[in-house]
C-alpha cells in the first residue's frame, strides 16, 4: 500500500511569491495534518483537516491556508513568501481525528525561499 | 503550556554501545508520549508510544517508560547499530487533541 505522498519534493521560490504543496493520505485515512520543520528544530503544527473541515490551527499567520478535498487529499498554500518560510513541510495522515492514534508522515516538501 | 525538551545532540556512539536520549515534558493535561525517528531523506516514523503513566513503549530494541512523577520519557537501547543513525524526536499530544508537540530532535550517529 502506498504511504503518505507529498509533491513536489523540492521547491525554490522567490520572496513574495505564492506556493502550493500537495499531500495524498493513506487510503482510508480521513485526517490530514500539516507541520513545518525548520532546519535544526522539531516540526511545528500548522493545520489539521478532518472530513474536509479545518479542525485545528497552529500559531501561523493568515498567509498560510489549506483545504481538503472530497478524496481526502490536501493542499497547503502559502502567500507572500518570506525567507523565514524556508523549511521542510510535512504532511501526516491518520484514520481518526485524535492524534493519540498513530500519525503517518510523508517524506516532506523542502521549500527554499530566496 | 505544552512543550517537550530533549537533550541536545549530536550524539555519537560506537556500535553496540548503550543509548539514552533524555526527554522531559510539560503538559496542561494528561498527555500521550511518543518517540519518532527520521532517517536521512525520509519522513518521520513512529518508533514507540505510551499513553499512560508507567506504560513502557518498545520497538526494534528501543524502550521508553512514561514517568509521570519526573515528567520524563527517556529513550534507551541496549546495543545500537549503525542503522540506528537518525534524528530522534520526542513528542506529546493531549487527550482528544488534534496535534503533536515535538522536541527539537537529537541526531544520533553510530560508528562501526
PDB file of C-alpha atoms in Angstrom:
ATOM      1  CA  UNK A   1       0.000   0.000   0.000  1.00  0.00           C
ATOM      2  CA  UNK A   2       1.179   3.497  -0.766  1.00  0.00           C
ATOM      3  CA  UNK A   3       2.131   5.639   2.179  1.00  0.00           C
ATOM      4  CA  UNK A   4       1.566   9.353   2.515  1.00  0.00           C
ATOM      5  CA  UNK A   5       2.756  11.038  -0.676  1.00  0.00           C
ATOM      6  CA  UNK A   6       3.743  14.672  -0.993  1.00  0.00           C
ATOM      7  CA  UNK A   7       4.579  16.764  -4.016  1.00  0.00           C
ATOM      8  CA  UNK A   8       6.782  18.328  -5.037  1.00  0.00           C
ATOM      9  CA  UNK A   9       9.774  17.003  -3.111  1.00  0.00           C
ATOM     10  CA  UNK A  10      11.801  20.176  -3.547  1.00  0.00           C
ATOM     11  CA  UNK A  11      10.824  23.703  -4.474  1.00  0.00           C
ATOM     12  CA  UNK A  12      12.611  27.031  -4.826  1.00  0.00           C
ATOM     13  CA  UNK A  13      10.579  30.233  -4.725  1.00  0.00           C
ATOM     14  CA  UNK A  14      11.307  33.946  -4.578  1.00  0.00           C
ATOM     15  CA  UNK A  15      10.221  36.223  -1.743  1.00  0.00           C
ATOM     16  CA  UNK A  16       6.684  37.490  -2.269  1.00  0.00           C
ATOM     17  CA  UNK A  17       5.613  34.547  -4.415  1.00  0.00           C
ATOM     18  CA  UNK A  18       2.879  32.049  -3.648  1.00  0.00           C
ATOM     19  CA  UNK A  19       3.333  28.287  -3.234  1.00  0.00           C
ATOM     20  CA  UNK A  20       1.007  25.277  -3.169  1.00  0.00           C
ATOM     21  CA  UNK A  21       2.071  21.991  -1.608  1.00  0.00           C
ATOM     22  CA  UNK A  22       0.110  18.785  -2.053  1.00  0.00           C
ATOM     23  CA  UNK A  23      -0.486  15.718   0.057  1.00  0.00           C
ATOM     24  CA  UNK A  24      -2.250  12.411  -0.556  1.00  0.00           C
ATOM     25  CA  UNK A  25      -3.053  10.489   2.613  1.00  0.00           C
ATOM     26  CA  UNK A  26      -3.007   6.754   3.087  1.00  0.00           C
ATOM     27  CA  UNK A  27      -6.105   5.159   1.617  1.00  0.00           C
ATOM     28  CA  UNK A  28      -8.888   5.166   4.196  1.00  0.00           C
ATOM     29  CA  UNK A  29      -7.375   7.940   6.288  1.00  0.00           C
ATOM     30  CA  UNK A  30      -9.662  10.931   6.724  1.00  0.00           C
ATOM     31  CA  UNK A  31      -7.372  13.180   8.754  1.00  0.00           C
ATOM     32  CA  UNK A  32      -4.537  15.227   7.249  1.00  0.00           C
ATOM     33  CA  UNK A  33      -2.236  17.466   9.256  1.00  0.00           C
ATOM     34  CA  UNK A  34       0.479  19.850   8.121  1.00  0.00           C
ATOM     35  CA  UNK A  35       3.684  20.617  10.007  1.00  0.00           C
ATOM     36  CA  UNK A  36       6.567  22.984   9.355  1.00  0.00           C
ATOM     37  CA  UNK A  37      10.066  21.781  10.250  1.00  0.00           C
ATOM     38  CA  UNK A  38      12.685  24.495  10.202  1.00  0.00           C
ATOM     39  CA  UNK A  39      16.266  23.228   9.960  1.00  0.00           C
ATOM     40  CA  UNK A  40      17.524  22.059  13.334  1.00  0.00           C
ATOM     41  CA  UNK A  41      14.112  22.205  15.017  1.00  0.00           C
ATOM     42  CA  UNK A  42      11.192  19.909  15.605  1.00  0.00           C
ATOM     43  CA  UNK A  43       8.042  20.019  13.487  1.00  0.00           C
ATOM     44  CA  UNK A  44       5.523  22.740  14.345  1.00  0.00           C
ATOM     45  CA  UNK A  45       1.790  22.164  13.834  1.00  0.00           C
ATOM     46  CA  UNK A  46       0.145  24.288  11.147  1.00  0.00           C
ATOM     47  CA  UNK A  47      -3.273  22.760  10.379  1.00  0.00           C
ATOM     48  CA  UNK A  48      -5.400  19.685  10.780  1.00  0.00           C
ATOM     49  CA  UNK A  49      -8.242  18.787   8.437  1.00  0.00           C
ATOM     50  CA  UNK A  50     -10.686  16.019   9.166  1.00  0.00           C
ATOM     51  CA  UNK A  51     -13.598  15.106   6.919  1.00  0.00           C
ATOM     52  CA  UNK A  52     -12.829  18.168   4.781  1.00  0.00           C
ATOM     53  CA  UNK A  53     -13.174  20.642   7.644  1.00  0.00           C
ATOM     54  CA  UNK A  54     -10.472  22.531   9.495  1.00  0.00           C
ATOM     55  CA  UNK A  55     -10.237  21.059  12.977  1.00  0.00           C
ATOM     56  CA  UNK A  56      -7.178  22.774  14.307  1.00  0.00           C
ATOM     57  CA  UNK A  57      -4.786  25.574  13.551  1.00  0.00           C
ATOM     58  CA  UNK A  58      -1.370  26.338  14.969  1.00  0.00           C
ATOM     59  CA  UNK A  59       0.227  29.710  15.576  1.00  0.00           C
ATOM     60  CA  UNK A  60       0.859  30.663  11.958  1.00  0.00           C
ATOM     61  CA  UNK A  61      -0.085  33.856  10.108  1.00  0.00           C
ATOM     62  CA  UNK A  62      -3.041  34.134   7.752  1.00  0.00           C
ATOM     63  CA  UNK A  63      -0.639  33.824   4.833  1.00  0.00           C
ATOM     64  CA  UNK A  64      -0.907  30.091   5.477  1.00  0.00           C
ATOM     65  CA  UNK A  65      -4.081  28.357   4.360  1.00  0.00           C
ATOM     66  CA  UNK A  66      -5.130  24.842   3.483  1.00  0.00           C
ATOM     67  CA  UNK A  67      -8.005  22.768   2.262  1.00  0.00           C
ATOM     68  CA  UNK A  68      -9.022  19.142   2.000  1.00  0.00           C
ATOM     69  CA  UNK A  69     -10.739  17.651  -0.994  1.00  0.00           C
ATOM     70  CA  UNK A  70     -13.526  15.023  -1.190  1.00  0.00           C
ATOM     71  CA  UNK A  71     -10.909  12.313  -1.783  1.00  0.00           C
ATOM     72  CA  UNK A  72      -9.185  13.486   1.464  1.00  0.00           C
ATOM     73  CA  UNK A  73      -6.094  14.803  -0.302  1.00  0.00           C
ATOM     74  CA  UNK A  74      -4.973  18.217   0.858  1.00  0.00           C
ATOM     75  CA  UNK A  75      -3.224  21.369  -0.266  1.00  0.00           C
ATOM     76  CA  UNK A  76      -1.219  23.810   1.813  1.00  0.00           C
ATOM     77  CA  UNK A  77      -0.972  27.322   0.397  1.00  0.00           C
ATOM     78  CA  UNK A  78       1.441  29.998   1.496  1.00  0.00           C
ATOM     79  CA  UNK A  79       1.147  33.549   0.163  1.00  0.00           C
ATOM     80  CA  UNK A  80       3.669  36.386   0.159  1.00  0.00           C
ATOM     81  CA  UNK A  81       6.582  34.086   0.915  1.00  0.00           C
ATOM     82  CA  UNK A  82       9.238  35.228   3.351  1.00  0.00           C
ATOM     83  CA  UNK A  83      12.781  33.939   3.733  1.00  0.00           C
ATOM     84  CA  UNK A  84      11.724  32.510   7.085  1.00  0.00           C
ATOM     85  CA  UNK A  85       9.220  30.231   5.377  1.00  0.00           C
ATOM     86  CA  UNK A  86      12.114  28.104   4.136  1.00  0.00           C
ATOM     87  CA  UNK A  87      11.570  24.731   5.770  1.00  0.00           C
ATOM     88  CA  UNK A  88      10.584  21.112   5.319  1.00  0.00           C
ATOM     89  CA  UNK A  89       6.791  20.881   5.169  1.00  0.00           C
ATOM     90  CA  UNK A  90       5.448  17.576   6.424  1.00  0.00           C
ATOM     91  CA  UNK A  91       2.041  16.075   5.878  1.00  0.00           C
ATOM     92  CA  UNK A  92       0.669  13.433   8.234  1.00  0.00           C
ATOM     93  CA  UNK A  93      -2.402  11.285   7.848  1.00  0.00           C
ATOM     94  CA  UNK A  94      -4.333   9.239  10.364  1.00  0.00           C
ATOM     95  CA  UNK A  95      -7.550   7.312  10.468  1.00  0.00           C
ATOM     96  CA  UNK A  96      -9.133   9.408  13.168  1.00  0.00           C
ATOM     97  CA  UNK A  97      -9.071  12.981  14.273  1.00  0.00           C
ATOM     98  CA  UNK A  98      -7.283  12.418  17.582  1.00  0.00           C
ATOM     99  CA  UNK A  99      -3.505  12.283  17.463  1.00  0.00           C
ATOM    100  CA  UNK A 100      -3.089   9.689  20.172  1.00  0.00           C
ATOM    101  CA  UNK A 101      -3.637   7.273  17.335  1.00  0.00           C
ATOM    102  CA  UNK A 102      -0.714   6.762  15.012  1.00  0.00           C
ATOM    103  CA  UNK A 103       0.053   9.520  12.540  1.00  0.00           C
ATOM    104  CA  UNK A 104       1.889   8.524   9.352  1.00  0.00           C
ATOM    105  CA  UNK A 105       4.172  11.130   7.847  1.00  0.00           C
ATOM    106  CA  UNK A 106       5.187  11.738   4.269  1.00  0.00           C
ATOM    107  CA  UNK A 107       8.747  12.480   3.193  1.00  0.00           C
ATOM    108  CA  UNK A 108       8.014  16.178   3.075  1.00  0.00           C
ATOM    109  CA  UNK A 109       8.446  19.051   0.651  1.00  0.00           C
ATOM    110  CA  UNK A 110      11.644  21.031   1.042  1.00  0.00           C
ATOM    111  CA  UNK A 111      10.801  24.687   0.328  1.00  0.00           C
ATOM    112  CA  UNK A 112      13.597  27.180  -0.169  1.00  0.00           C
ATOM    113  CA  UNK A 113      12.708  30.872  -0.410  1.00  0.00           C
ATOM    114  CA  UNK A 114      15.390  33.087  -1.941  1.00  0.00           C
TER     115      UNK A 114
ATOM    116  CA  UNK B   1       1.738  25.453  28.016  1.00  0.00           C
ATOM    117  CA  UNK B   2       2.658  22.218  26.336  1.00  0.00           C
ATOM    118  CA  UNK B   3       6.270  21.541  25.411  1.00  0.00           C
ATOM    119  CA  UNK B   4       8.921  18.875  25.079  1.00  0.00           C
ATOM    120  CA  UNK B   5      12.584  19.268  25.962  1.00  0.00           C
ATOM    121  CA  UNK B   6      15.164  16.871  24.555  1.00  0.00           C
ATOM    122  CA  UNK B   7      18.834  16.500  25.313  1.00  0.00           C
ATOM    123  CA  UNK B   8      20.914  18.399  22.820  1.00  0.00           C
ATOM    124  CA  UNK B   9      22.901  16.492  20.275  1.00  0.00           C
ATOM    125  CA  UNK B  10      24.561  15.398  18.306  1.00  0.00           C
ATOM    126  CA  UNK B  11      25.245  12.073  19.958  1.00  0.00           C
ATOM    127  CA  UNK B  12      27.978   9.858  18.561  1.00  0.00           C
ATOM    128  CA  UNK B  13      28.309   6.270  19.764  1.00  0.00           C
ATOM    129  CA  UNK B  14      30.254   3.213  18.784  1.00  0.00           C
ATOM    130  CA  UNK B  15      28.340   0.179  17.567  1.00  0.00           C
ATOM    131  CA  UNK B  16      26.951  -1.951  20.436  1.00  0.00           C
ATOM    132  CA  UNK B  17      27.097   0.951  22.901  1.00  0.00           C
ATOM    133  CA  UNK B  18      24.208   1.781  25.235  1.00  0.00           C
ATOM    134  CA  UNK B  19      21.977   4.671  24.192  1.00  0.00           C
ATOM    135  CA  UNK B  20      19.994   7.087  26.308  1.00  0.00           C
ATOM    136  CA  UNK B  21      18.271  10.165  24.905  1.00  0.00           C
ATOM    137  CA  UNK B  22      16.595  12.253  27.579  1.00  0.00           C
ATOM    138  CA  UNK B  23      13.140  13.755  27.125  1.00  0.00           C
ATOM    139  CA  UNK B  24      11.079  15.743  29.613  1.00  0.00           C
ATOM    140  CA  UNK B  25       7.724  17.355  29.058  1.00  0.00           C
ATOM    141  CA  UNK B  26       5.321  19.997  30.286  1.00  0.00           C
ATOM    142  CA  UNK B  27       1.629  19.476  29.653  1.00  0.00           C
ATOM    143  CA  UNK B  28      -1.568  21.249  30.645  1.00  0.00           C
ATOM    144  CA  UNK B  29      -3.484  17.993  30.589  1.00  0.00           C
ATOM    145  CA  UNK B  30      -2.812  14.282  30.581  1.00  0.00           C
ATOM    146  CA  UNK B  31      -0.546  13.524  27.617  1.00  0.00           C
ATOM    147  CA  UNK B  32       0.291  10.568  25.450  1.00  0.00           C
ATOM    148  CA  UNK B  33       4.015  10.389  24.675  1.00  0.00           C
ATOM    149  CA  UNK B  34       5.818   9.336  21.520  1.00  0.00           C
ATOM    150  CA  UNK B  35       9.223   8.822  20.021  1.00  0.00           C
ATOM    151  CA  UNK B  36       9.518   9.415  16.280  1.00  0.00           C
ATOM    152  CA  UNK B  37      12.594   8.676  14.156  1.00  0.00           C
ATOM    153  CA  UNK B  38      13.660  10.446  10.977  1.00  0.00           C
ATOM    154  CA  UNK B  39      16.159   8.611   8.793  1.00  0.00           C
ATOM    155  CA  UNK B  40      18.125  10.640   6.236  1.00  0.00           C
ATOM    156  CA  UNK B  41      15.920  11.804   3.391  1.00  0.00           C
ATOM    157  CA  UNK B  42      12.772  10.299   4.872  1.00  0.00           C
ATOM    158  CA  UNK B  43       9.730  11.458   6.790  1.00  0.00           C
ATOM    159  CA  UNK B  44       9.012  10.807  10.436  1.00  0.00           C
ATOM    160  CA  UNK B  45       8.222   7.273  11.550  1.00  0.00           C
ATOM    161  CA  UNK B  46       6.591   6.364  14.826  1.00  0.00           C
ATOM    162  CA  UNK B  47       9.104   4.382  16.883  1.00  0.00           C
ATOM    163  CA  UNK B  48       7.109   3.792  20.059  1.00  0.00           C
ATOM    164  CA  UNK B  49       4.446   5.325  22.266  1.00  0.00           C
ATOM    165  CA  UNK B  50       2.948   5.241  25.759  1.00  0.00           C
ATOM    166  CA  UNK B  51      -0.460   6.539  26.692  1.00  0.00           C
ATOM    167  CA  UNK B  52      -0.492   6.438  30.495  1.00  0.00           C
ATOM    168  CA  UNK B  53       1.813   6.642  33.466  1.00  0.00           C
ATOM    169  CA  UNK B  54       4.192   3.693  33.975  1.00  0.00           C
ATOM    170  CA  UNK B  55       3.480   2.356  30.481  1.00  0.00           C
ATOM    171  CA  UNK B  56       6.561   1.154  28.624  1.00  0.00           C
ATOM    172  CA  UNK B  57       6.681   1.545  24.874  1.00  0.00           C
ATOM    173  CA  UNK B  58       9.077  -0.683  22.959  1.00  0.00           C
ATOM    174  CA  UNK B  59      10.022  -1.383  19.359  1.00  0.00           C
ATOM    175  CA  UNK B  60      13.132  -2.575  17.475  1.00  0.00           C
ATOM    176  CA  UNK B  61      15.080  -2.868  20.736  1.00  0.00           C
ATOM    177  CA  UNK B  62      14.232   0.682  21.823  1.00  0.00           C
ATOM    178  CA  UNK B  63      12.328   1.303  25.046  1.00  0.00           C
ATOM    179  CA  UNK B  64      10.880   4.293  26.891  1.00  0.00           C
ATOM    180  CA  UNK B  65       8.872   4.431  30.123  1.00  0.00           C
ATOM    181  CA  UNK B  66       6.265   7.109  30.852  1.00  0.00           C
ATOM    182  CA  UNK B  67       7.297   8.607  34.212  1.00  0.00           C
ATOM    183  CA  UNK B  68       4.644  10.975  35.480  1.00  0.00           C
ATOM    184  CA  UNK B  69       6.497  11.789  38.702  1.00  0.00           C
ATOM    185  CA  UNK B  70       9.524  13.086  36.791  1.00  0.00           C
ATOM    186  CA  UNK B  71       7.577  14.128  33.648  1.00  0.00           C
ATOM    187  CA  UNK B  72      10.033  12.154  31.554  1.00  0.00           C
ATOM    188  CA  UNK B  73      10.057   9.687  28.663  1.00  0.00           C
ATOM    189  CA  UNK B  74      13.709   8.804  28.094  1.00  0.00           C
ATOM    190  CA  UNK B  75      14.615   6.648  25.088  1.00  0.00           C
ATOM    191  CA  UNK B  76      17.011   3.728  25.647  1.00  0.00           C
ATOM    192  CA  UNK B  77      18.586   0.946  23.619  1.00  0.00           C
ATOM    193  CA  UNK B  78      20.992  -1.591  24.964  1.00  0.00           C
ATOM    194  CA  UNK B  79      23.123  -2.060  21.866  1.00  0.00           C
ATOM    195  CA  UNK B  80      22.968   0.403  18.983  1.00  0.00           C
ATOM    196  CA  UNK B  81      23.725  -0.430  15.367  1.00  0.00           C
ATOM    197  CA  UNK B  82      24.988   1.696  12.506  1.00  0.00           C
ATOM    198  CA  UNK B  83      21.492   1.504  11.011  1.00  0.00           C
ATOM    199  CA  UNK B  84      20.101   3.354  14.054  1.00  0.00           C
ATOM    200  CA  UNK B  85      21.808   6.545  12.875  1.00  0.00           C
ATOM    201  CA  UNK B  86      18.969   9.058  12.529  1.00  0.00           C
ATOM    202  CA  UNK B  87      17.298  12.019  14.215  1.00  0.00           C
ATOM    203  CA  UNK B  88      15.037  11.119  17.130  1.00  0.00           C
ATOM    204  CA  UNK B  89      12.093  13.290  18.181  1.00  0.00           C
ATOM    205  CA  UNK B  90      10.170  13.114  21.421  1.00  0.00           C
ATOM    206  CA  UNK B  91       6.561  14.300  21.139  1.00  0.00           C
ATOM    207  CA  UNK B  92       3.351  14.593  23.103  1.00  0.00           C
ATOM    208  CA  UNK B  93      -0.325  15.008  22.446  1.00  0.00           C
ATOM    209  CA  UNK B  94      -3.175  15.693  24.831  1.00  0.00           C
ATOM    210  CA  UNK B  95      -6.254  13.533  25.153  1.00  0.00           C
ATOM    211  CA  UNK B  96      -8.709  14.473  22.430  1.00  0.00           C
ATOM    212  CA  UNK B  97      -6.239  16.859  20.805  1.00  0.00           C
ATOM    213  CA  UNK B  98      -5.555  17.046  17.126  1.00  0.00           C
ATOM    214  CA  UNK B  99      -1.879  17.956  17.063  1.00  0.00           C
ATOM    215  CA  UNK B 100       1.529  16.787  18.267  1.00  0.00           C
ATOM    216  CA  UNK B 101       4.088  18.892  20.136  1.00  0.00           C
ATOM    217  CA  UNK B 102       7.640  17.928  19.183  1.00  0.00           C
ATOM    218  CA  UNK B 103      11.007  18.413  20.795  1.00  0.00           C
ATOM    219  CA  UNK B 104      13.894  19.816  18.780  1.00  0.00           C
ATOM    220  CA  UNK B 105      15.276  16.391  17.902  1.00  0.00           C
ATOM    221  CA  UNK B 106      18.514  14.591  18.750  1.00  0.00           C
ATOM    222  CA  UNK B 107      20.825  13.440  15.991  1.00  0.00           C
ATOM    223  CA  UNK B 108      22.412  10.057  16.647  1.00  0.00           C
ATOM    224  CA  UNK B 109      25.411   8.817  14.701  1.00  0.00           C
ATOM    225  CA  UNK B 110      26.626   5.271  15.285  1.00  0.00           C
ATOM    226  CA  UNK B 111      30.111   4.474  14.052  1.00  0.00           C
ATOM    227  CA  UNK B 112      31.372   0.949  13.296  1.00  0.00           C
TER     228      UNK B 112
END
